[in-house]
CSV table of C-alpha atoms in Angstrom, one decimal:
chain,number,residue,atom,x,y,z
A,10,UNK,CA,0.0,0.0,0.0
A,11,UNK,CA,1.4,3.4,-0.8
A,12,UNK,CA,-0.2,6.9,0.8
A,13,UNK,CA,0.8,10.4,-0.6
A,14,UNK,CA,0.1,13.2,1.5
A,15,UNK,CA,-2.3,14.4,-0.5
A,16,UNK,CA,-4.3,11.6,1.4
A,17,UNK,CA,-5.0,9.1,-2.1
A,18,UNK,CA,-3.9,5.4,-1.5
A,19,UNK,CA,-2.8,3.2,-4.0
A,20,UNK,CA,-3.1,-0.7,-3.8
A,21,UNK,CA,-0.6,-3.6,-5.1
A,22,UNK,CA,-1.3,-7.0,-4.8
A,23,UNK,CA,-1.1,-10.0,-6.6
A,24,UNK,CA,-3.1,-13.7,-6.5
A,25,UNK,CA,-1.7,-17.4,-5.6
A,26,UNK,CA,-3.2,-18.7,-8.6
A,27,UNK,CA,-1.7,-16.8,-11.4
A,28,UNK,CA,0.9,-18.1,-13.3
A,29,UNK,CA,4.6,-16.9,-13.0
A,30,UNK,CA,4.6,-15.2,-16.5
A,31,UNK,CA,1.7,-13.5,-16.3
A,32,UNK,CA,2.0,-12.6,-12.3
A,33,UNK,CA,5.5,-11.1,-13.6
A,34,UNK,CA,3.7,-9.0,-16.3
A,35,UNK,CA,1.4,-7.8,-14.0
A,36,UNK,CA,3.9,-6.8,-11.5
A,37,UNK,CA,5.7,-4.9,-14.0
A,38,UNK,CA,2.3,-3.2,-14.8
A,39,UNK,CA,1.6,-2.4,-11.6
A,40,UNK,CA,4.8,-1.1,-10.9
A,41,UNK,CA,4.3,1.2,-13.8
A,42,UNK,CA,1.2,2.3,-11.9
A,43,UNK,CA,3.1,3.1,-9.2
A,44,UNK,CA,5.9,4.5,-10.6
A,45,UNK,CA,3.4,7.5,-12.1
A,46,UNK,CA,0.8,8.0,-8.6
A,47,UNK,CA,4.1,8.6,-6.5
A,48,UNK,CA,5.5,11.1,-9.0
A,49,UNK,CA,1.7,12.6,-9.2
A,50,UNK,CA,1.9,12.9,-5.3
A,51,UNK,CA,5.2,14.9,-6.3
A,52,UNK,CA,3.6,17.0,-8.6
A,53,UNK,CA,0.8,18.2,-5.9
A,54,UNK,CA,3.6,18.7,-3.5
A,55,UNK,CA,5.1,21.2,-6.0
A,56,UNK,CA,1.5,22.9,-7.1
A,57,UNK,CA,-0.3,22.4,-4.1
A,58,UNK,CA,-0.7,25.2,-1.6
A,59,UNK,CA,2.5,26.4,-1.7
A,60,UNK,CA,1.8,28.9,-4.0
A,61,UNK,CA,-1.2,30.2,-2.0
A,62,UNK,CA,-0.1,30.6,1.5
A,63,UNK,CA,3.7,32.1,0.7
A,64,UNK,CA,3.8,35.6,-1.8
A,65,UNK,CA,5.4,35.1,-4.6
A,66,UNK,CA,9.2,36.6,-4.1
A,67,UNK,CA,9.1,40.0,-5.4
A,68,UNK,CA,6.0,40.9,-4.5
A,69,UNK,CA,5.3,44.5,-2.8
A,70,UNK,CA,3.3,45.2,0.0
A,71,UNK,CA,0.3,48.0,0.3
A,72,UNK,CA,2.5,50.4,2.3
A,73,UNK,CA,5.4,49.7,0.1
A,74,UNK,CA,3.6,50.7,-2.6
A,75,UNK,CA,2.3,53.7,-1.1
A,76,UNK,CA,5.6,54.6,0.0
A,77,UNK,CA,6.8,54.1,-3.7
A,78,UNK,CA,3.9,56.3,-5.0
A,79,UNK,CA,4.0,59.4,-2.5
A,80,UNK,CA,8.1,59.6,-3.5
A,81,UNK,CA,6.7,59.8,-6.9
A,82,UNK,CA,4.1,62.8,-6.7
A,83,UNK,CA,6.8,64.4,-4.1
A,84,UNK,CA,9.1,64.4,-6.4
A,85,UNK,CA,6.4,65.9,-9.4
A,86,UNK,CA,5.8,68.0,-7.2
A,87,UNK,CA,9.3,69.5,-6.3
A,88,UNK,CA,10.0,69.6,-10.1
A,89,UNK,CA,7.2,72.2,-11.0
A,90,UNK,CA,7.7,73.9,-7.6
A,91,UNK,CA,11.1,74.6,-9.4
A,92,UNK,CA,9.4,75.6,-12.9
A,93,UNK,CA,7.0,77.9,-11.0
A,94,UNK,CA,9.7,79.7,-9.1
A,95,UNK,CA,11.4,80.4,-12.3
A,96,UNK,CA,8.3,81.9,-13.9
A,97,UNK,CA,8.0,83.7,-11.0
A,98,UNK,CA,11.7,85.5,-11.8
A,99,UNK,CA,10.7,86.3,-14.9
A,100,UNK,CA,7.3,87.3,-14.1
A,101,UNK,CA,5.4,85.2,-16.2
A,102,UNK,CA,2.2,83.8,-15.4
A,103,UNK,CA,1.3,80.7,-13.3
A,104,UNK,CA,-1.3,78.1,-14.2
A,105,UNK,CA,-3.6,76.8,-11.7
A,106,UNK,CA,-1.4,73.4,-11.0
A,107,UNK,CA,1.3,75.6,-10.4
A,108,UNK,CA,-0.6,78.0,-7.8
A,109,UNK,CA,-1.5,74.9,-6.3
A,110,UNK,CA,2.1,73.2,-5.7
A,111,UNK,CA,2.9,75.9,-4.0
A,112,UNK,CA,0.5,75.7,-1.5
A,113,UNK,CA,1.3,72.0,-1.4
A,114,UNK,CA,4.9,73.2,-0.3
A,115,UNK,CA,3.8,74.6,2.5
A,116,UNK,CA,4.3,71.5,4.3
A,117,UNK,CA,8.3,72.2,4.4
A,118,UNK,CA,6.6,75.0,6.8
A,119,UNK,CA,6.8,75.0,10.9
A,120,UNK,CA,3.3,76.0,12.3
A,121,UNK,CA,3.3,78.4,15.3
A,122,UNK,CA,2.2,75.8,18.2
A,123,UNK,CA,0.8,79.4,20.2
A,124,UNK,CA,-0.9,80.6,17.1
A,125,UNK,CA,-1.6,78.5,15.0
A,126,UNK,CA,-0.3,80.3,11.9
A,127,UNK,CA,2.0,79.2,9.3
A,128,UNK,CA,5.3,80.5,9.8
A,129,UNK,CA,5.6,83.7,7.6
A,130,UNK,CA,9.4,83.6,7.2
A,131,UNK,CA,9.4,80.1,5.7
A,132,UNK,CA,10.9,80.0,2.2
A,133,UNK,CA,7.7,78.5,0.6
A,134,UNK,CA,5.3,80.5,2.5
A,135,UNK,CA,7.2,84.0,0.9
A,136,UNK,CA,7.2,82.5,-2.3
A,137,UNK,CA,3.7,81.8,-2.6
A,138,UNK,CA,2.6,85.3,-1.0
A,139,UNK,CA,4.5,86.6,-3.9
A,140,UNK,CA,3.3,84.4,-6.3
A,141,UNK,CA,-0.6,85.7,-5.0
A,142,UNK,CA,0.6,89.5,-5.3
A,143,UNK,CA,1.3,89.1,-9.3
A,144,UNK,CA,-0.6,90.1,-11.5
A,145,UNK,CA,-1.6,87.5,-13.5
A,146,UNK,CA,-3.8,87.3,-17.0
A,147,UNK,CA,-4.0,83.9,-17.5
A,148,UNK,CA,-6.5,82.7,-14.9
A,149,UNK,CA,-9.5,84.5,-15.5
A,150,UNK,CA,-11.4,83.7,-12.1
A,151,UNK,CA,-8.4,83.5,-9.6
A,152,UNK,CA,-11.1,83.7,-6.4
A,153,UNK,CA,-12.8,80.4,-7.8
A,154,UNK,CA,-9.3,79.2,-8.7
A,155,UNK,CA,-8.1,79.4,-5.0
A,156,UNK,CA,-11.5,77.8,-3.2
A,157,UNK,CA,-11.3,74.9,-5.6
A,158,UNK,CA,-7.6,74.6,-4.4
A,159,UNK,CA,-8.5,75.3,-0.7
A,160,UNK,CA,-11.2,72.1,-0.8
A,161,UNK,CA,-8.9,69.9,-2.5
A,162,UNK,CA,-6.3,70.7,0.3
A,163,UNK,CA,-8.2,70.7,3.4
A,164,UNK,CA,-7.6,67.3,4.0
A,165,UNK,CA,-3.8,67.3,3.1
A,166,UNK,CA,-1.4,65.1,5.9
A,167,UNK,CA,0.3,68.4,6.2
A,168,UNK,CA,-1.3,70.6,9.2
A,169,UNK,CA,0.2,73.7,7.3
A,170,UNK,CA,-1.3,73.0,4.0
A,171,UNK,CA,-4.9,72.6,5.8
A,172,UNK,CA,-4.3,75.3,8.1
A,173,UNK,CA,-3.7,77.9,5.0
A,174,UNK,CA,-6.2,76.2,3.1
A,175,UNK,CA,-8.8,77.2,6.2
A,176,UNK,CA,-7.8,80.8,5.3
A,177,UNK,CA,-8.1,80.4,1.7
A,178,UNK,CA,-11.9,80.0,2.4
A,179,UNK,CA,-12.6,82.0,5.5
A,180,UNK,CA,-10.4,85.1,4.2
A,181,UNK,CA,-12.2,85.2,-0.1
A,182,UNK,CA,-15.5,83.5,0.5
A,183,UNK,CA,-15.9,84.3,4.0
A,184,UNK,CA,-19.9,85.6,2.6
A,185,UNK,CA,-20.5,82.6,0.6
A,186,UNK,CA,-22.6,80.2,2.5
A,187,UNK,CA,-20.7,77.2,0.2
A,188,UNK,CA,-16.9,77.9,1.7
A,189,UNK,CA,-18.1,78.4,5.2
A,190,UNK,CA,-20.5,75.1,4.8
A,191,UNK,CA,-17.0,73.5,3.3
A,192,UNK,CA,-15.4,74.8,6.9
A,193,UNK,CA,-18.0,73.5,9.0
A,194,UNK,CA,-17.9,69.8,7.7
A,195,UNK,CA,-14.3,70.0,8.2
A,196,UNK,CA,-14.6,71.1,11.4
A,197,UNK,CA,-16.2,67.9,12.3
A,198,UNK,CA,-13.7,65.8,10.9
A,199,UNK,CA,-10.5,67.7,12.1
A,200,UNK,CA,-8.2,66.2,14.6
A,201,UNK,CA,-5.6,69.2,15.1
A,202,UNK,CA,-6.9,71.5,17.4
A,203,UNK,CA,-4.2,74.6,15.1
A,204,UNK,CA,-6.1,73.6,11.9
A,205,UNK,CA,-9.4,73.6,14.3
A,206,UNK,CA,-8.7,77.0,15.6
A,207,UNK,CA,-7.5,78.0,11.6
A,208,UNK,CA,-11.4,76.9,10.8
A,209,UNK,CA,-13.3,78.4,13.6
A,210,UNK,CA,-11.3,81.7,12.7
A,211,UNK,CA,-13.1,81.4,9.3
A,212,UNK,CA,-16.4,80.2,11.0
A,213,UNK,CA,-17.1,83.0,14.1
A,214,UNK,CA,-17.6,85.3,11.1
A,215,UNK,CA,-20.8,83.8,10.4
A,216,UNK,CA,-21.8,83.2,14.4
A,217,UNK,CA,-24.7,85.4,14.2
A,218,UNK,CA,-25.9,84.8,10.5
A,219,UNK,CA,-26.0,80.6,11.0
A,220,UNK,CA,-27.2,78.8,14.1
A,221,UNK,CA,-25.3,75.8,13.1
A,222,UNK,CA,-21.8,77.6,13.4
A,223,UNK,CA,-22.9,79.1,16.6
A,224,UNK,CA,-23.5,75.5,17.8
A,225,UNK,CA,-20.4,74.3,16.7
A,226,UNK,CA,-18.8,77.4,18.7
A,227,UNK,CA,-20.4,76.3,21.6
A,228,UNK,CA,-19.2,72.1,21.3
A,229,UNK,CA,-16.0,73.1,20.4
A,230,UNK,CA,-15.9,75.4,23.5
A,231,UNK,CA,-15.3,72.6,25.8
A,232,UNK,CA,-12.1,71.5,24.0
A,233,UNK,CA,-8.9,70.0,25.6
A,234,UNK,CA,-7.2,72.8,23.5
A,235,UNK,CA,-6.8,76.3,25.6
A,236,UNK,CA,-5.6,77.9,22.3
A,237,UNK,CA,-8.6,76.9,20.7
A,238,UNK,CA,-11.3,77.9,23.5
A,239,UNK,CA,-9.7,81.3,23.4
A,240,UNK,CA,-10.3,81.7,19.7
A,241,UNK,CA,-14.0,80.3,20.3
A,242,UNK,CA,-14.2,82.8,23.2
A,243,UNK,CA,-13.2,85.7,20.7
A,244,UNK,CA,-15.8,83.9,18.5
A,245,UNK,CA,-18.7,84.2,21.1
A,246,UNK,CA,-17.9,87.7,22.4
A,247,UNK,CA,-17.6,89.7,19.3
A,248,UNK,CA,-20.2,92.1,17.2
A,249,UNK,CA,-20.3,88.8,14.5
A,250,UNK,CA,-22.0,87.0,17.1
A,251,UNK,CA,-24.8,89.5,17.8
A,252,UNK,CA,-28.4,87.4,17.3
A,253,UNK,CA,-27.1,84.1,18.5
A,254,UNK,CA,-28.5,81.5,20.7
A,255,UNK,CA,-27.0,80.6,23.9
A,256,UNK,CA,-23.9,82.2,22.5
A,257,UNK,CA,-23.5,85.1,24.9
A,258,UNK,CA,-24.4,82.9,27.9
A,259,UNK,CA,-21.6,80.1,27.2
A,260,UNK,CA,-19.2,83.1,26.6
A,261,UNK,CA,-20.1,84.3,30.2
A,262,UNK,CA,-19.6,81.1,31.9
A,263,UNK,CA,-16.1,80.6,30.4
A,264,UNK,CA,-15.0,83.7,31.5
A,265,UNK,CA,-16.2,82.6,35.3
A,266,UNK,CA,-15.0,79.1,34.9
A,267,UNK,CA,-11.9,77.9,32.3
A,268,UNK,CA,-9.4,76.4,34.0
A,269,UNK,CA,-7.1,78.8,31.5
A,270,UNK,CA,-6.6,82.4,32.8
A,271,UNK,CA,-5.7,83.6,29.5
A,272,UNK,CA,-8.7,82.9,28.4
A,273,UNK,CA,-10.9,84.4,30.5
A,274,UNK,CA,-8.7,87.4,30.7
A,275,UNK,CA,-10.0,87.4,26.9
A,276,UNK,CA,-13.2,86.7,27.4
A,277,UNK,CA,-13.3,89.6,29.7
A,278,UNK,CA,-11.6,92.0,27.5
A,279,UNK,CA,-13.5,91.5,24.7
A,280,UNK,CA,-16.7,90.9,26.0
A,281,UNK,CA,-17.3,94.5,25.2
A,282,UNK,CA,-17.9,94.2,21.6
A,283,UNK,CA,-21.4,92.8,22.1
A,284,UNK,CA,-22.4,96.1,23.9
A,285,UNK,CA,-25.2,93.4,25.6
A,286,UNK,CA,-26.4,94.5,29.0
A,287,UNK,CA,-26.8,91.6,30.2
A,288,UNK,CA,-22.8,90.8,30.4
A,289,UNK,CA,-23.1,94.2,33.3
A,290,UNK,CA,-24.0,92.0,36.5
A,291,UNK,CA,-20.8,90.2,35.8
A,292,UNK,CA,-18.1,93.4,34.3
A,293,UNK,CA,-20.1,94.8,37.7
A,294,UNK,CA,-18.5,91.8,39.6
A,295,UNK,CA,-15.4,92.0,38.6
A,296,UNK,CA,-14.9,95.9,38.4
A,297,UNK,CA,-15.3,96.2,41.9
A,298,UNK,CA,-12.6,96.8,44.1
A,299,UNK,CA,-11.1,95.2,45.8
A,300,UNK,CA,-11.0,93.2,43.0
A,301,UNK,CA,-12.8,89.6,43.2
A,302,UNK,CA,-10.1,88.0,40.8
A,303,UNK,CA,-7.3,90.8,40.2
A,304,UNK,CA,-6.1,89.3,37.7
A,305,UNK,CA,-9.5,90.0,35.7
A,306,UNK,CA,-9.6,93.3,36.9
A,307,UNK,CA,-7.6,95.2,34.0
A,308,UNK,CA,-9.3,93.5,31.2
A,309,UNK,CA,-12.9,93.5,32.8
A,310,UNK,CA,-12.6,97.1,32.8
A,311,UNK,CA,-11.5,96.8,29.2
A,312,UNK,CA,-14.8,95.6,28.6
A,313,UNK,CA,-16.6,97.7,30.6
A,314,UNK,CA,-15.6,100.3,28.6
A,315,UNK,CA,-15.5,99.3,25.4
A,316,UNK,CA,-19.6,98.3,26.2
A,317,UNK,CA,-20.0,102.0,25.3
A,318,UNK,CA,-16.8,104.0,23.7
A,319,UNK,CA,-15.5,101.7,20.8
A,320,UNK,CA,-13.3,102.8,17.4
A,321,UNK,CA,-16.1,102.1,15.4
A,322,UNK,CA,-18.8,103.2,17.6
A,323,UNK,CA,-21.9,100.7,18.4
A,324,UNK,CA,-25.6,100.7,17.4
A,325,UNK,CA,-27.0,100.9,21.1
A,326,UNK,CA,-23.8,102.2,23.1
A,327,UNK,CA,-24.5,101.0,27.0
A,328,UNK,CA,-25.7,103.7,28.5
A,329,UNK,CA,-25.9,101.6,32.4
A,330,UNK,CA,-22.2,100.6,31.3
A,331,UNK,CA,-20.9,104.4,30.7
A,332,UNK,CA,-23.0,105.6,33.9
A,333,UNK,CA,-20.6,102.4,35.8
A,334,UNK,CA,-17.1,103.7,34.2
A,335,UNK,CA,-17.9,106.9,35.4
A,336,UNK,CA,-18.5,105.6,38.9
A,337,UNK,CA,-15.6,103.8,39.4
A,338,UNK,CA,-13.1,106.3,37.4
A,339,UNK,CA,-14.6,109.1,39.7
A,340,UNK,CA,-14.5,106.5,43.4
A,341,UNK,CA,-11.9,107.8,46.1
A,342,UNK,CA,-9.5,106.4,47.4
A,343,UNK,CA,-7.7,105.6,44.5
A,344,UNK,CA,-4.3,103.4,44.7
A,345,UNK,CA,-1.6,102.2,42.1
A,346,UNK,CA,-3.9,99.7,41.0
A,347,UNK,CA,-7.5,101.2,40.8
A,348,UNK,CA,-9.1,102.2,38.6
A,349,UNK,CA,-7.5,100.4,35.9
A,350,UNK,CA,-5.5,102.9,33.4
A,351,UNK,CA,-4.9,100.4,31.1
A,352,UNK,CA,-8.4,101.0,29.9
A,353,UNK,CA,-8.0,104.3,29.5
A,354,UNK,CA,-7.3,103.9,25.6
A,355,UNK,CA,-10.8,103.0,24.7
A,356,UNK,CA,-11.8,106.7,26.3
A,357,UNK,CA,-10.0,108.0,24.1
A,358,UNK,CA,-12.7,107.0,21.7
A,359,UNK,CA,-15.2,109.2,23.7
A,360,UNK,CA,-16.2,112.1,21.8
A,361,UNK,CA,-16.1,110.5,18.3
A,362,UNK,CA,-19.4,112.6,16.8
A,363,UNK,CA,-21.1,109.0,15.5
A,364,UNK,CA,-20.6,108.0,19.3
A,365,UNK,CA,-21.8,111.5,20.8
A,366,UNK,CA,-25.1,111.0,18.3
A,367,UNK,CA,-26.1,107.8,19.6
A,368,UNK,CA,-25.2,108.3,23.2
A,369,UNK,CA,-26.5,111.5,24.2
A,370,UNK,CA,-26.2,110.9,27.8
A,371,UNK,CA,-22.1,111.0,27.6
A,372,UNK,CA,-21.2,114.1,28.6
A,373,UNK,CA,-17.4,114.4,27.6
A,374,UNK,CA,-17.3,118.0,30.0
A,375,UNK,CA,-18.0,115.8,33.0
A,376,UNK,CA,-15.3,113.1,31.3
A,377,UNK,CA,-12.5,115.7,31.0
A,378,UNK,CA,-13.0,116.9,34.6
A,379,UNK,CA,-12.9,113.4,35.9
A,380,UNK,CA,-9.4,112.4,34.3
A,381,UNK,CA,-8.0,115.8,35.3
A,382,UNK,CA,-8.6,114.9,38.5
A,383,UNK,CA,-7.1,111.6,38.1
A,384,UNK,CA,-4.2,113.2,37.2
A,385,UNK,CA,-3.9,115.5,39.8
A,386,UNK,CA,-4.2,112.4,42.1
A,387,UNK,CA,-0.7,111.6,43.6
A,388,UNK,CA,-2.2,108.4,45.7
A,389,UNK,CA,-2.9,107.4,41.8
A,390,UNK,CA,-0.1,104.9,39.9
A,391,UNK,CA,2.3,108.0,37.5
A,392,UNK,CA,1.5,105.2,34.7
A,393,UNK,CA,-2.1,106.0,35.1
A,394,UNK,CA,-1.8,109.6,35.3
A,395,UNK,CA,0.3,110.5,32.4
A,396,UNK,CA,-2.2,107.4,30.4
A,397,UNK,CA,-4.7,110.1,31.4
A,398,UNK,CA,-3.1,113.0,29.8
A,399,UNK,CA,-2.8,111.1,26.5
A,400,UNK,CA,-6.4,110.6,26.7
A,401,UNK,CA,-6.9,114.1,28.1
A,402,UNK,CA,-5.1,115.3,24.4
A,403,UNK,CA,-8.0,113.1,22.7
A,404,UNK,CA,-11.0,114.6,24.4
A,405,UNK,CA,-9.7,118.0,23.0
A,406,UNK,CA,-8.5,119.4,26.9
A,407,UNK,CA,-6.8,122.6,26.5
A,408,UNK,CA,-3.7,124.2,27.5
A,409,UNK,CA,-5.0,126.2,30.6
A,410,UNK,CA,-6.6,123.7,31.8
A,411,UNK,CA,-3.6,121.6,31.7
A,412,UNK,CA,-2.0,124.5,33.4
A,413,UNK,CA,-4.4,124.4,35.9
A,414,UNK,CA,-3.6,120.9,37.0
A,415,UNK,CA,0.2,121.7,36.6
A,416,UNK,CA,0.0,124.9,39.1
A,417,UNK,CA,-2.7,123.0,42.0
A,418,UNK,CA,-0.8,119.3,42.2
A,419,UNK,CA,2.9,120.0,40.5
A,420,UNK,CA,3.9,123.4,41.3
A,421,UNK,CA,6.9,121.9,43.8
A,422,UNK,CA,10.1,120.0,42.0
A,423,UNK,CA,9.3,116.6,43.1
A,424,UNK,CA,11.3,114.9,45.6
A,425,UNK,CA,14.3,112.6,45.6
A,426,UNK,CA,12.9,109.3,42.8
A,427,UNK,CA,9.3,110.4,43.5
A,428,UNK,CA,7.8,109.4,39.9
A,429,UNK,CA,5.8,112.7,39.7
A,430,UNK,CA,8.5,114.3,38.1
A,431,UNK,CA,7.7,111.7,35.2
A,432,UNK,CA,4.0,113.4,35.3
A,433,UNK,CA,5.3,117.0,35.6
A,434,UNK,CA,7.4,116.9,32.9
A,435,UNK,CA,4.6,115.6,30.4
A,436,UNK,CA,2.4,118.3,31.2
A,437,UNK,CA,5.5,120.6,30.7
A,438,UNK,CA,5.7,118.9,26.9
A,439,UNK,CA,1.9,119.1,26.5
A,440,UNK,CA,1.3,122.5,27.6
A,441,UNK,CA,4.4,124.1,25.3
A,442,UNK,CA,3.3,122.0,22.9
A,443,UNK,CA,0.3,123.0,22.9
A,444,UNK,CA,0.7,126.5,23.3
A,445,UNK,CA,3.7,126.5,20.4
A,446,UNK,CA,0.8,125.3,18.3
A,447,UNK,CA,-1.3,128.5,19.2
């Protein structure tokens, strides 16, 4: 009996009764027989599985391949980056492929990890804002050129090639519902939280216009990501988000509660640019002084201010919020700290004849007196007092009354390294100044 291992079994035997020639014969036969199952079994050895459970030598794997195929766009891609930077010498004119690879080089390019911008001083980041400020013929809808490009690219490996394809779209289609639609569905897929706060900068534009931005704000509010709550933050307190749902709220309960103090300290400053009374209990809370969080206190007041005197000047200027600053500008004592002069630049907006139209009630006499007296006030930080004369200059004080202050508080050289003498001698510049003018 012979057994190959294919499992098949083959069977010689012979009978007593047969003859010698013929049980010779048939030996031989079956020996043939044999001879040609056994090399059979060989055969299925060779061809069996062999071939189906080991590759064939040679062969490449998927991430080989892959490997092999990104090397070979790279290195397309280099190529033309080199023929576009030589039309760019001569100033000739770039196709669209050729705009594009140079936004695809932008992943040579560091991102600011603070930021989240592409670094501006990387070579491929100059050329291509060259390449965008020619002139160029040949393309005769560049703005359609450059979204097309942005929504290929938003999905790129490269961080910096989706973070300046974000800006593509938030920065020339910013008012096309398509490009900020585009952003939002990325949004949802994005993993970086520097390409995330790249899309919601393109996105808050549209907070107050589209309720499904405004709720995406508010998820993307809780992020791991400080860097990208503060841009939310910016997102929920500014004039774009005017009209919003829930928007204003969230913005006031990250300013009480983020665990990140940079945060809130923007929240708080910029909380202004709603001019929305009902952020006042809270710029209220934290104007007071002593201050409930002092390191709030500056930019609250920031935004207390900048509720009602703004560079461009609001619709419906706070008039509870001026009545407030005037209150705590005009409070005695004051000490180094209180009130805050580094809000004193956003009075300087004051008497702006849009503002003075739509907020009657400021009366910028009553102002000037007010931050005269602050500068007369030696209990008051020198910082704050010469801040006040800058924005003395801006509400149009004049030269005698500048005197005025000079002769009551300033009249004596001040002492030893008192830092009065840093206030005298700016009203000393101010007044000749002033009366050189004349």
């Amino acid at each position: 009996m012979i057994q190959c291992k294919s499992g098949a079994i083959m069977s010689v035997s012979l009978k007593r009764g047969d003859s010698v020639a013929k049980r010779q014969v048939l030996l031989v036969f079956k020996l043939l027989i044999v001879m040609v199952f056994v090399l059979g079994c060989d055969d299925k050895k060779k061809q069996g599985t062999g071939t189906q459970d080991t590759p064939e030598q040679g062969t490449k794997s998927a991430a080989e391949k892959e490997a092999e195929a990104k090397a070979k766009r790279q290195k397309l891609q280099a190529e033309m980056f080199e023929r576009a930077k030589v039309k760019l010498q001569k100033g000739e004119d770039l196709n669209e492929k050729e705009y594009e690879v140079m936004v695809l080089s932008l992943e040579t390019c560091e991102v600011d990890k603070k930021r989240g911008y592409v670094d501006s001083d990387c070579d491929a980041f100059s050329l291509l804002k060259k390449a965008r400020a020619q002139r160029n013929k040949s393309v005769p809808d560049q703005p359609q050129m450059w979204r097309l490009i942005a929504q290929r690219n938003l999905s790129h490996e490269s961080p910096a090639v989706r973070i300046y394809s974000a800006q593509l779209l938030a920065s020339t289609f910013a008012s096309k519902k398509e490009s900020y639609d585009i952003l939002l569905d990325a949004s949802r897929k994005e993993e970086s939280p520097l390409v995330l706060l790249a899309i919601v900068r393109g996105l808050r534009m549209q907070t107050g216009k589209d309720s499904e931005v405004a709720e995406r704000l508010i998820e993307l509010s809780n992020h791991e990501s400080s860097e990208l709550r503060e841009g939310v933050l910016i997102g929920l307190t500014s004039l774009w988000a005017v009209g919003s749902k829930d928007t204003l709220e969230r913005a006031l309960e990250m300013i009480k509660t983020d665990p990140s103090m940079d945060v809130r300290k923007v929240g708080c400053s910029n909380l202004g640019s709603r001019a929305d009374e009902r952020a006042l209990p809270l710029l209220e809370e934290y104007t007071a002084w002593p201050p409930k969080e002092e390191e709030l206190y500056n930019d609250c007041f920031r935004g207390l201010v900048a509720m009602w005197s703004a560079p461009v000047p609001h619709k419906q200027p706070s008039q509870k919020a001026y009545e407030l600053t005037m209150k705590l500008l005009s409070a005695k004592p004051r000490t180094e700290k209180s009130p805050s002069w580094m809000a004193f630049s956003n009075l300087a907006w004051a008497n702006k004849p849009e503002l003075l139209k739509r907020a009657p009630y400021i009366d910028i006499k009553e102002l000037r007196a007010v931050m005269l007296d602050i500068v007369a006030d030696k209990d008051y930080s020198w910082l704050g007092r010469n801040a006040a004369i800058s924005v003395l200059l801006r509400l149009e004080v004049t030269a005698k009354e500048l005197e005025s202050v000079r002769k009551s508080a300033y009249s004596k050289e001040p002492e030893g390294t008192s830092p009065d003498k840093y206030v005298r001698k700016k009203l000393d510049e101010e007044i000749a100044r002033m009366n050189d003018k004349k």
